[in-house]
Amino acid sequence: MRVLGVDPGLTRCGLGVVDGGRGREVGCVAVGVARTPPEAELPERLRDVADEVERWLDEHRPEVVAVERVFSQHNVRTVMGTAQVSGVVALAAARRGLPVAFHTPSEVKAAISGSGRADKRQVTTMITKILGLAAPPKPADAADALALAVCHLWRAPMADRMAAAQARSAELARNHRAKLKAAQQAAQRSAPRTGGFPR
Amino acid sequence: MRVLGVDPGLTRCGLGVVDGGRGREVGCVAVGVARTPPEAELPERLRDVADEVERWLDEHRPEVVAVERVFSQHNVRTVMGTAQVSGVVALAAARRGLPVAFHTPSEVKAAISGSGRADKRQVTTMITKILGLAAPPKPADAADALALAVCHLWRAPMADRMAAAQARSAELARNHRAKLKAAQQAAQRSAPRTGGFPR
């Protein structure tokens, strides 16, 4: 499975394409950053990032897009821009019928380094090792995009199994409730009437 | 000038088209809401809102898009969705070469009702009166979209004048600094040398 990882941002939007093989086999296909100048207008910046993401989708044909889930953190202005970029990326994927998965930064860190609290440098070191790259991807946004893609590849089978288990458990519960209701109705039909006004 | 006002939202995205005439003359062209089901996936919801906005742009051909500026408020989840919708709306406008203006809720309230603290009902009442509508637009998101468009029409001339005044003042300051520098350099050339090693 081929995944495009996106670390959304207006000034630097990290992009990384990773192929997944059997088990935990992963290989780097492409990595880079889409940049827009901070002095440009917001709509033009969003358009330029979206255009670059479309080019990556055209060129690399991923089957899934994995995007970092944005939280409202310290810097409100940055977060809004980041959320807007994640929106236009999700839109580009949806318009091509591609599924989009959102992963939180701590899910990515945990998947890559075994700890949800790993710092940026540790993530870069680990992703360089995992993908067997000759040099650490730069800037950190590019490394994060690859980490997102790998995180998705490694989490997806587990997520699918969990979704299947949840669906099965919901079905069992539904069947159980239906049987219970049928049994109650049967009991009511066969039981002698009690209560009510005396005739 | 024709303005499309957009009150961004995932569940309800308000849309209102207003024509501006001379002075404060305004007329309602169209008003409505794009809705997406909360149980749908985020990328599909963003695509559906974006598609509907594109239809409004095709049908009504506004010259400007006015969007509510999103702040990080109480509900982080809602804010993220709202920011993402505002991103895809700005993208749609940018791809058609249309300018996008962002106005804060208090700018809209102040423009429409004279007070930045007006409540939703007051804004609806005022916009109904201003546009001479037979009935108040519903839901509130639709009324807000019209208010945004009117706010833009009424603020735009002032914003243009302010931008022109700022540009002129920056030019004056630049000229002044250039003259000052030239005068200093002339003074240095004509003044007798002081300091340095004695010959």
Short mmCIF file of C-alpha atoms in Angstrom, two decimals:
data_model
loop_
_atom_site.label_atom_id
_atom_site.label_comp_id
_atom_site.label_asym_id
_atom_site.label_seq_id
_atom_site.Cartn_x
_atom_site.Cartn_y
_atom_site.Cartn_z
CA MET A 1 0.00 0.00 0.00
CA ARG A 2 1.26 3.47 -0.89
CA VAL A 3 0.61 6.31 1.57
CA LEU A 4 1.10 10.06 1.21
CA GLY A 5 1.88 11.54 4.62
CA VAL A 6 1.16 15.25 5.05
CA ASP A 7 2.39 17.43 7.91
CA PRO A 8 0.14 20.43 7.22
CA GLY A 9 1.50 23.96 7.41
CA LEU A 10 1.31 27.22 5.45
CA THR A 11 4.99 28.18 5.53
CA ARG A 12 6.23 24.60 5.24
CA CYS A 13 3.94 21.67 4.45
CA GLY A 14 5.80 18.36 4.77
CA LEU A 15 5.08 15.70 2.12
CA GLY A 16 6.30 12.10 2.19
CA VAL A 17 5.34 9.06 0.14
CA VAL A 18 5.99 5.60 1.62
CA ASP A 19 5.31 2.14 0.23
CA GLY A 20 4.37 -0.58 2.69
CA GLY A 21 5.24 -4.23 2.07
CA ARG A 22 4.74 -7.34 4.17
CA GLY A 23 4.75 -6.91 7.94
CA ARG A 24 6.69 -3.81 8.88
CA GLU A 25 8.50 -3.46 5.54
CA VAL A 26 8.47 0.18 4.41
CA GLY A 27 10.27 2.08 1.66
CA CYS A 28 10.60 5.80 0.97
CA VAL A 29 9.32 6.84 -2.48
CA ALA A 30 9.56 10.63 -2.23
CA VAL A 31 9.96 13.34 0.37
CA GLY A 32 9.78 17.12 0.23
CA VAL A 33 8.12 20.31 1.42
CA ALA A 34 5.62 22.70 -0.14
CA ARG A 35 6.54 26.25 0.88
CA THR A 36 4.56 29.48 0.61
CA PRO A 37 5.86 32.95 1.47
CA PRO A 38 4.49 34.35 4.76
CA GLU A 39 3.97 37.76 3.11
CA ALA A 40 1.53 36.32 0.51
CA GLU A 41 -2.25 36.46 1.02
CA LEU A 42 -3.87 33.47 2.80
CA PRO A 43 -6.09 32.34 -0.14
CA GLU A 44 -3.10 32.32 -2.53
CA ARG A 45 -1.02 30.39 0.01
CA LEU A 46 -3.77 27.79 0.43
CA ARG A 47 -4.07 27.52 -3.38
CA ASP A 48 -0.31 27.03 -3.80
CA VAL A 49 -0.13 24.31 -1.14
CA ALA A 50 -3.23 22.61 -2.61
CA ASP A 51 -1.72 22.73 -6.12
CA GLU A 52 1.50 21.15 -4.88
CA VAL A 53 -0.41 18.40 -3.04
CA GLU A 54 -2.39 17.71 -6.25
CA ARG A 55 0.90 17.39 -8.15
CA TRP A 56 2.14 14.85 -5.59
CA LEU A 57 -1.14 12.91 -5.87
CA ASP A 58 -0.84 12.92 -9.68
CA GLU A 59 2.78 11.85 -9.68
CA HIS A 60 2.85 9.27 -6.89
CA ARG A 61 -0.74 7.91 -6.94
CA PRO A 62 -1.03 7.03 -3.25
CA GLU A 63 -3.93 4.84 -2.11
CA VAL A 64 -4.38 6.69 1.19
CA VAL A 65 -3.55 10.15 2.53
CA ALA A 66 -2.43 10.35 6.17
CA VAL A 67 -2.67 13.83 7.70
CA GLU A 68 -1.57 15.07 11.09
CA ARG A 69 -4.58 15.84 13.27
CA VAL A 70 -4.41 19.47 14.30
CA PHE A 71 -5.05 20.56 17.86
CA SER A 72 -5.66 24.03 19.16
CA GLN A 73 -2.30 24.62 20.77
CA HIS A 74 -0.37 27.66 21.93
CA ASN A 75 -0.26 29.82 18.84
CA VAL A 76 -3.85 30.39 17.68
CA ARG A 77 -2.84 32.06 14.40
CA THR A 78 -0.56 29.22 13.35
CA VAL A 79 -3.15 26.61 14.32
CA MET A 80 -5.82 28.24 12.15
CA GLY A 81 -3.52 28.21 9.11
CA THR A 82 -2.55 24.62 9.82
CA ALA A 83 -6.21 23.59 10.14
CA GLN A 84 -7.01 25.34 6.85
CA VAL A 85 -4.18 23.51 5.07
CA SER A 86 -5.34 20.17 6.49
CA GLY A 87 -8.81 21.06 5.16
CA VAL A 88 -7.63 21.71 1.59
CA VAL A 89 -5.52 18.52 1.68
CA ALA A 90 -8.51 16.44 2.85
CA LEU A 91 -10.60 18.08 0.10
CA ALA A 92 -8.04 17.17 -2.60
CA ALA A 93 -8.08 13.54 -1.41
CA ALA A 94 -11.89 13.38 -1.15
CA ARG A 95 -12.28 14.75 -4.69
CA ARG A 96 -10.18 11.83 -5.94
CA GLY A 97 -12.07 9.32 -3.85
CA LEU A 98 -9.00 8.63 -1.68
CA PRO A 99 -9.49 7.79 2.00
CA VAL A 100 -7.97 10.23 4.50
CA ALA A 101 -6.70 9.12 7.89
CA PHE A 102 -5.88 11.56 10.68
CA HIS A 103 -3.23 10.68 13.25
CA THR A 104 -2.28 12.73 16.29
CA PRO A 105 1.36 13.73 16.85
CA SER A 106 1.58 11.37 19.83
CA GLU A 107 0.21 8.44 17.80
CA VAL A 108 2.92 9.12 15.21
CA LYS A 109 5.67 9.39 17.83
CA ALA A 110 4.50 6.23 19.58
CA ALA A 111 4.36 4.27 16.32
CA ILE A 112 7.82 5.40 15.19
CA SER A 113 9.82 5.59 18.40
CA GLY A 114 7.79 3.59 20.90
CA SER A 115 7.16 6.73 22.97
CA GLY A 116 4.42 9.32 22.53
CA ARG A 117 6.73 11.93 24.02
CA ALA A 118 9.68 11.60 21.63
CA ASP A 119 11.09 14.94 20.48
CA LYS A 120 11.45 16.11 16.87
CA ARG A 121 15.09 15.01 16.68
CA GLN A 122 14.30 11.50 17.88
CA VAL A 123 11.52 11.19 15.29
CA THR A 124 13.94 12.29 12.54
CA THR A 125 16.62 9.83 13.74
CA MET A 126 14.14 6.94 13.92
CA ILE A 127 12.51 7.60 10.53
CA THR A 128 15.96 7.84 8.89
CA LYS A 129 16.83 4.44 10.35
CA ILE A 130 13.44 2.82 9.64
CA LEU A 131 13.46 3.86 5.98
CA GLY A 132 17.21 3.25 5.59
CA LEU A 133 17.83 6.75 4.27
CA ALA A 134 21.36 7.93 3.47
CA ALA A 135 20.76 11.22 5.33
CA PRO A 136 18.11 12.57 7.72
CA PRO A 137 15.26 14.26 5.78
CA LYS A 138 15.22 18.02 6.22
CA PRO A 139 13.42 20.14 7.34
CA ALA A 140 11.69 18.43 10.28
CA ASP A 141 8.33 18.81 8.47
CA ALA A 142 9.55 16.47 5.72
CA ALA A 143 10.66 13.88 8.31
CA ASP A 144 7.28 14.25 10.08
CA ALA A 145 5.43 13.60 6.82
CA LEU A 146 7.35 10.32 6.32
CA ALA A 147 6.72 9.40 9.96
CA LEU A 148 2.98 9.99 9.43
CA ALA A 149 2.95 7.70 6.40
CA VAL A 150 4.86 4.94 8.26
CA CYS A 151 2.60 5.38 11.30
CA HIS A 152 -0.41 4.88 9.06
CA LEU A 153 1.05 1.74 7.45
CA TRP A 154 1.87 0.23 10.82
CA ARG A 155 -1.37 1.25 12.52
CA ALA A 156 -3.77 0.54 9.62
CA PRO A 157 -3.93 -3.29 10.05
CA MET A 158 -4.56 -2.85 13.78
CA ALA A 159 -7.16 -0.12 13.13
CA ASP A 160 -8.89 -2.40 10.59
CA ARG A 161 -8.89 -5.31 13.05
CA MET A 162 -10.32 -3.08 15.78
CA ALA A 163 -13.03 -1.74 13.45
CA ALA A 164 -13.93 -5.31 12.43
CA ALA A 165 -14.05 -6.39 16.09
CA GLN A 166 -16.25 -3.42 16.99
CA ALA A 167 -18.61 -4.13 14.08
CA ARG A 168 -18.83 -7.81 15.15
CA SER A 169 -19.49 -6.88 18.78
CA ALA A 170 -22.21 -4.40 17.72
CA GLU A 171 -23.82 -7.13 15.60
CA LEU A 172 -23.75 -9.64 18.49
CA ALA A 173 -25.32 -7.04 20.78
CA ARG A 174 -28.03 -6.31 18.18
CA ASN A 175 -28.82 -10.05 17.77
CA HIS A 176 -28.92 -10.51 21.54
CA ARG A 177 -31.33 -7.59 21.98
CA ALA A 178 -33.56 -8.91 19.18
CA LYS A 179 -33.69 -12.41 20.74
CA LEU A 180 -34.44 -10.92 24.16
CA LYS A 181 -37.30 -8.87 22.75
CA ALA A 182 -38.75 -11.86 20.90
CA ALA A 183 -38.57 -13.98 24.08
CA GLN A 184 -40.32 -11.24 26.10
CA GLN A 185 -43.10 -10.92 23.52
CA ALA A 186 -43.58 -14.70 23.42
CA ALA A 187 -43.76 -14.78 27.22
CA GLN A 188 -46.36 -11.99 27.24
CA ARG A 189 -48.54 -13.80 24.69
CA SER A 190 -48.55 -17.11 26.59
CA ALA A 191 -48.82 -15.69 30.14
CA PRO A 192 -52.31 -15.34 31.71
CA ARG A 193 -53.59 -11.74 31.85
CA THR A 194 -53.03 -10.17 35.24
CA GLY A 195 -54.10 -6.80 36.64
CA GLY A 196 -56.51 -4.46 34.88
CA PHE A 197 -60.08 -3.82 35.96
CA PRO A 198 -62.02 -6.84 37.24
CA ARG A 199 -64.78 -7.84 34.80
CA MET B 1 -20.34 45.17 -6.52
CA ARG B 2 -21.64 41.66 -5.79
CA VAL B 3 -20.41 39.90 -2.65
CA LEU B 4 -20.81 36.29 -1.51
CA GLY B 5 -20.83 36.19 2.28
CA VAL B 6 -19.89 32.88 3.89
CA ASP B 7 -20.43 31.93 7.52
CA PRO B 8 -18.24 28.82 7.56
CA GLY B 9 -19.40 25.66 9.28
CA LEU B 10 -19.47 21.91 8.67
CA THR B 11 -23.01 21.18 9.84
CA ARG B 12 -24.43 24.45 8.52
CA CYS B 13 -22.47 26.79 6.25
CA GLY B 14 -24.36 30.07 5.71
CA LEU B 15 -24.29 31.54 2.19
CA GLY B 16 -25.60 34.96 1.18
CA VAL B 17 -25.21 36.99 -2.02
CA VAL B 18 -25.68 40.76 -1.80
CA ASP B 19 -25.43 43.46 -4.46
CA GLY B 20 -24.12 46.84 -3.41
CA GLY B 21 -25.23 50.04 -5.12
CA ARG B 22 -24.47 53.70 -4.46
CA GLY B 23 -23.72 54.68 -0.87
CA ARG B 24 -25.30 52.22 1.50
CA GLU B 25 -27.74 50.72 -1.05
CA VAL B 26 -27.79 46.93 -0.75
CA GLY B 27 -30.01 44.21 -2.19
CA CYS B 28 -30.33 40.50 -1.40
CA VAL B 29 -29.72 38.24 -4.40
CA ALA B 30 -29.77 34.81 -2.73
CA VAL B 31 -29.52 33.26 0.70
CA GLY B 32 -29.21 29.68 1.94
CA VAL B 33 -27.22 27.11 3.83
CA ALA B 34 -25.00 24.20 2.81
CA ARG B 35 -25.55 21.33 5.22
CA THR B 36 -23.54 18.15 5.76
CA PRO B 37 -24.51 15.27 8.08
CA PRO B 38 -22.43 15.12 11.29
CA GLU B 39 -22.12 11.33 10.93
CA ALA B 40 -20.33 11.63 7.56
CA GLU B 41 -16.52 11.55 7.29
CA LEU B 42 -14.71 14.91 7.49
CA PRO B 43 -13.16 14.81 3.98
CA GLU B 44 -16.57 14.07 2.39
CA ARG B 45 -18.18 16.87 4.42
CA LEU B 46 -15.50 19.33 3.28
CA ARG B 47 -15.98 18.20 -0.33
CA ASP B 48 -19.75 18.61 -0.14
CA VAL B 49 -19.50 22.12 1.32
CA ALA B 50 -16.83 23.05 -1.26
CA ASP B 51 -19.01 21.71 -4.11
CA GLU B 52 -21.98 23.75 -2.92
CA VAL B 53 -19.84 26.91 -2.62
CA GLU B 54 -18.57 26.30 -6.18
CA ARG B 55 -22.19 26.03 -7.38
CA TRP B 56 -22.99 29.39 -5.74
CA LEU B 57 -19.90 30.96 -7.34
CA ASP B 58 -20.98 29.57 -10.76
CA GLU B 59 -24.56 30.68 -10.43
CA HIS B 60 -24.17 34.10 -8.82
CA ARG B 61 -20.72 35.22 -10.09
CA PRO B 62 -19.74 37.38 -7.09
CA GLU B 63 -16.74 39.72 -7.46
CA VAL B 64 -15.58 39.21 -3.87
CA VAL B 65 -15.99 36.52 -1.21
CA ALA B 66 -16.35 37.70 2.39
CA VAL B 67 -15.66 35.03 5.00
CA GLU B 68 -16.02 35.15 8.77
CA ARG B 69 -12.60 35.15 10.41
CA VAL B 70 -12.41 32.15 12.73
CA PHE B 71 -11.03 32.41 16.22
CA SER B 72 -10.06 29.65 18.57
CA GLN B 73 -13.04 29.78 20.91
CA HIS B 74 -14.55 27.46 23.43
CA ASN B 75 -15.17 24.29 21.45
CA VAL B 76 -11.86 23.25 19.88
CA ARG B 77 -13.41 20.53 17.72
CA THR B 78 -15.98 22.85 16.19
CA VAL B 79 -13.36 25.54 15.60
CA MET B 80 -11.11 23.14 13.68
CA GLY B 81 -13.98 22.13 11.37
CA THR B 82 -14.92 25.78 10.89
CA ALA B 83 -11.32 26.72 10.07
CA GLN B 84 -11.14 23.85 7.57
CA VAL B 85 -14.34 25.00 5.85
CA SER B 86 -13.03 28.59 5.69
CA GLY B 87 -9.88 27.13 4.09
CA VAL B 88 -11.72 25.28 1.33
CA VAL B 89 -13.91 28.35 0.67
CA ALA B 90 -10.82 30.59 0.37
CA LEU B 91 -9.26 27.98 -1.94
CA ALA B 92 -12.34 27.94 -4.21
CA ALA B 93 -12.21 31.74 -4.48
CA ALA B 94 -8.43 31.84 -5.06
CA ARG B 95 -8.70 29.25 -7.84
CA ARG B 96 -11.14 31.59 -9.64
CA GLY B 97 -8.96 34.63 -9.00
CA LEU B 98 -11.56 36.17 -6.69
CA PRO B 99 -10.38 38.30 -3.76
CA VAL B 100 -11.27 37.00 -0.30
CA ALA B 101 -11.88 39.32 2.65
CA PHE B 102 -12.01 38.11 6.23
CA HIS B 103 -14.13 39.97 8.78
CA THR B 104 -14.36 39.22 12.49
CA PRO B 105 -17.78 38.63 14.08
CA SER B 106 -17.50 41.91 15.98
CA GLU B 107 -16.70 43.84 12.79
CA VAL B 108 -19.83 42.36 11.22
CA LYS B 109 -21.99 43.15 14.25
CA ALA B 110 -20.62 46.70 14.46
CA ALA B 111 -21.20 47.31 10.73
CA ILE B 112 -24.78 46.00 10.82
CA SER B 113 -26.08 47.05 14.21
CA GLY B 114 -23.66 49.77 15.34
CA SER B 115 -22.51 47.58 18.25
CA GLY B 116 -19.81 44.91 18.24
CA ARG B 117 -21.69 43.14 21.01
CA ALA B 118 -25.06 42.66 19.33
CA ASP B 119 -26.53 39.18 19.79
CA LYS B 120 -27.56 36.77 17.00
CA ARG B 121 -31.22 37.87 17.16
CA GLN B 122 -30.34 41.55 16.81
CA VAL B 123 -28.15 40.80 13.78
CA THR B 124 -31.01 38.85 12.17
CA THR B 125 -33.50 41.65 12.89
CA MET B 126 -31.15 44.33 11.49
CA ILE B 127 -30.19 42.41 8.34
CA THR B 128 -33.90 41.71 7.63
CA LYS B 129 -34.60 45.46 7.87
CA ILE B 130 -31.48 46.56 5.95
CA LEU B 131 -32.21 44.26 3.02
CA GLY B 132 -35.97 44.82 3.18
CA LEU B 133 -36.71 41.10 3.41
CA ALA B 134 -40.26 39.83 3.82
CA ALA B 135 -39.18 37.43 6.60
CA PRO B 136 -36.03 36.97 8.73
CA PRO B 137 -33.59 34.57 7.02
CA LYS B 138 -33.31 31.21 8.81
CA PRO B 139 -31.24 29.62 10.23
CA ALA B 140 -29.04 32.22 11.91
CA ASP B 141 -26.08 31.08 9.75
CA ALA B 142 -27.92 32.30 6.64
CA ALA B 143 -28.59 35.69 8.26
CA ASP B 144 -24.92 35.87 9.32
CA ALA B 145 -23.77 35.22 5.75
CA LEU B 146 -25.89 38.14 4.49
CA ALA B 147 -24.58 40.32 7.33
CA LEU B 148 -21.00 39.44 6.31
CA ALA B 149 -21.67 40.46 2.71
CA VAL B 150 -23.27 43.77 3.76
CA CYS B 151 -20.44 44.38 6.25
CA HIS B 152 -17.96 43.92 3.42
CA LEU B 153 -19.84 46.30 1.11
CA TRP B 154 -20.04 48.97 3.78
CA ARG B 155 -16.50 48.54 5.07
CA ALA B 156 -14.75 48.06 1.70
CA PRO B 157 -14.70 51.75 0.67
CA MET B 158 -13.36 52.70 4.12
CA ALA B 159 -10.80 49.87 4.00
CA ASP B 160 -9.70 51.03 0.54
CA ARG B 161 -9.38 54.64 1.75
CA MET B 162 -7.37 53.50 4.77
CA ALA B 163 -5.08 51.35 2.64
CA ALA B 164 -4.56 54.30 0.27
CA ALA B 165 -3.83 56.63 3.21
CA GLN B 166 -1.37 54.12 4.70
CA ALA B 167 0.39 53.69 1.36
CA ARG B 168 0.64 57.50 1.00
CA SER B 169 1.96 57.92 4.54
CA ALA B 170 4.55 55.17 3.95
CA GLU B 171 5.63 56.92 0.74
CA LEU B 172 5.97 60.28 2.54
CA ALA B 173 8.04 58.64 5.27
CA ARG B 174 10.27 56.99 2.67
CA ASN B 175 10.79 60.29 0.83
CA HIS B 176 11.53 62.05 4.09
CA ARG B 177 14.12 59.45 5.12
CA ALA B 178 15.76 59.63 1.68
CA LYS B 179 16.01 63.44 1.88
CA LEU B 180 17.39 63.25 5.41
CA LYS B 181 20.06 60.76 4.34
CA ALA B 182 21.03 62.87 1.32
CA ALA B 183 21.31 65.95 3.55
CA GLN B 184 23.49 64.04 6.06
CA GLN B 185 25.77 62.76 3.32
CA ALA B 186 26.08 66.27 1.83
CA ALA B 187 26.91 67.66 5.28
CA GLN B 188 29.58 64.96 5.81
CA ARG B 189 31.21 65.70 2.47
CA SER B 190 31.39 69.49 3.08
CA ALA B 191 32.31 69.33 6.80
CA PRO B 192 36.04 69.46 7.78
CA ARG B 193 37.43 66.05 8.84
CA THR B 194 37.55 65.59 12.57
CA GLY B 195 39.03 62.79 14.66
CA GLY B 196 41.26 60.07 13.22
CA PHE B 197 45.03 60.00 13.58
CA PRO B 198 46.83 63.33 13.34
CA ARG B 199 48.90 63.62 10.16
#
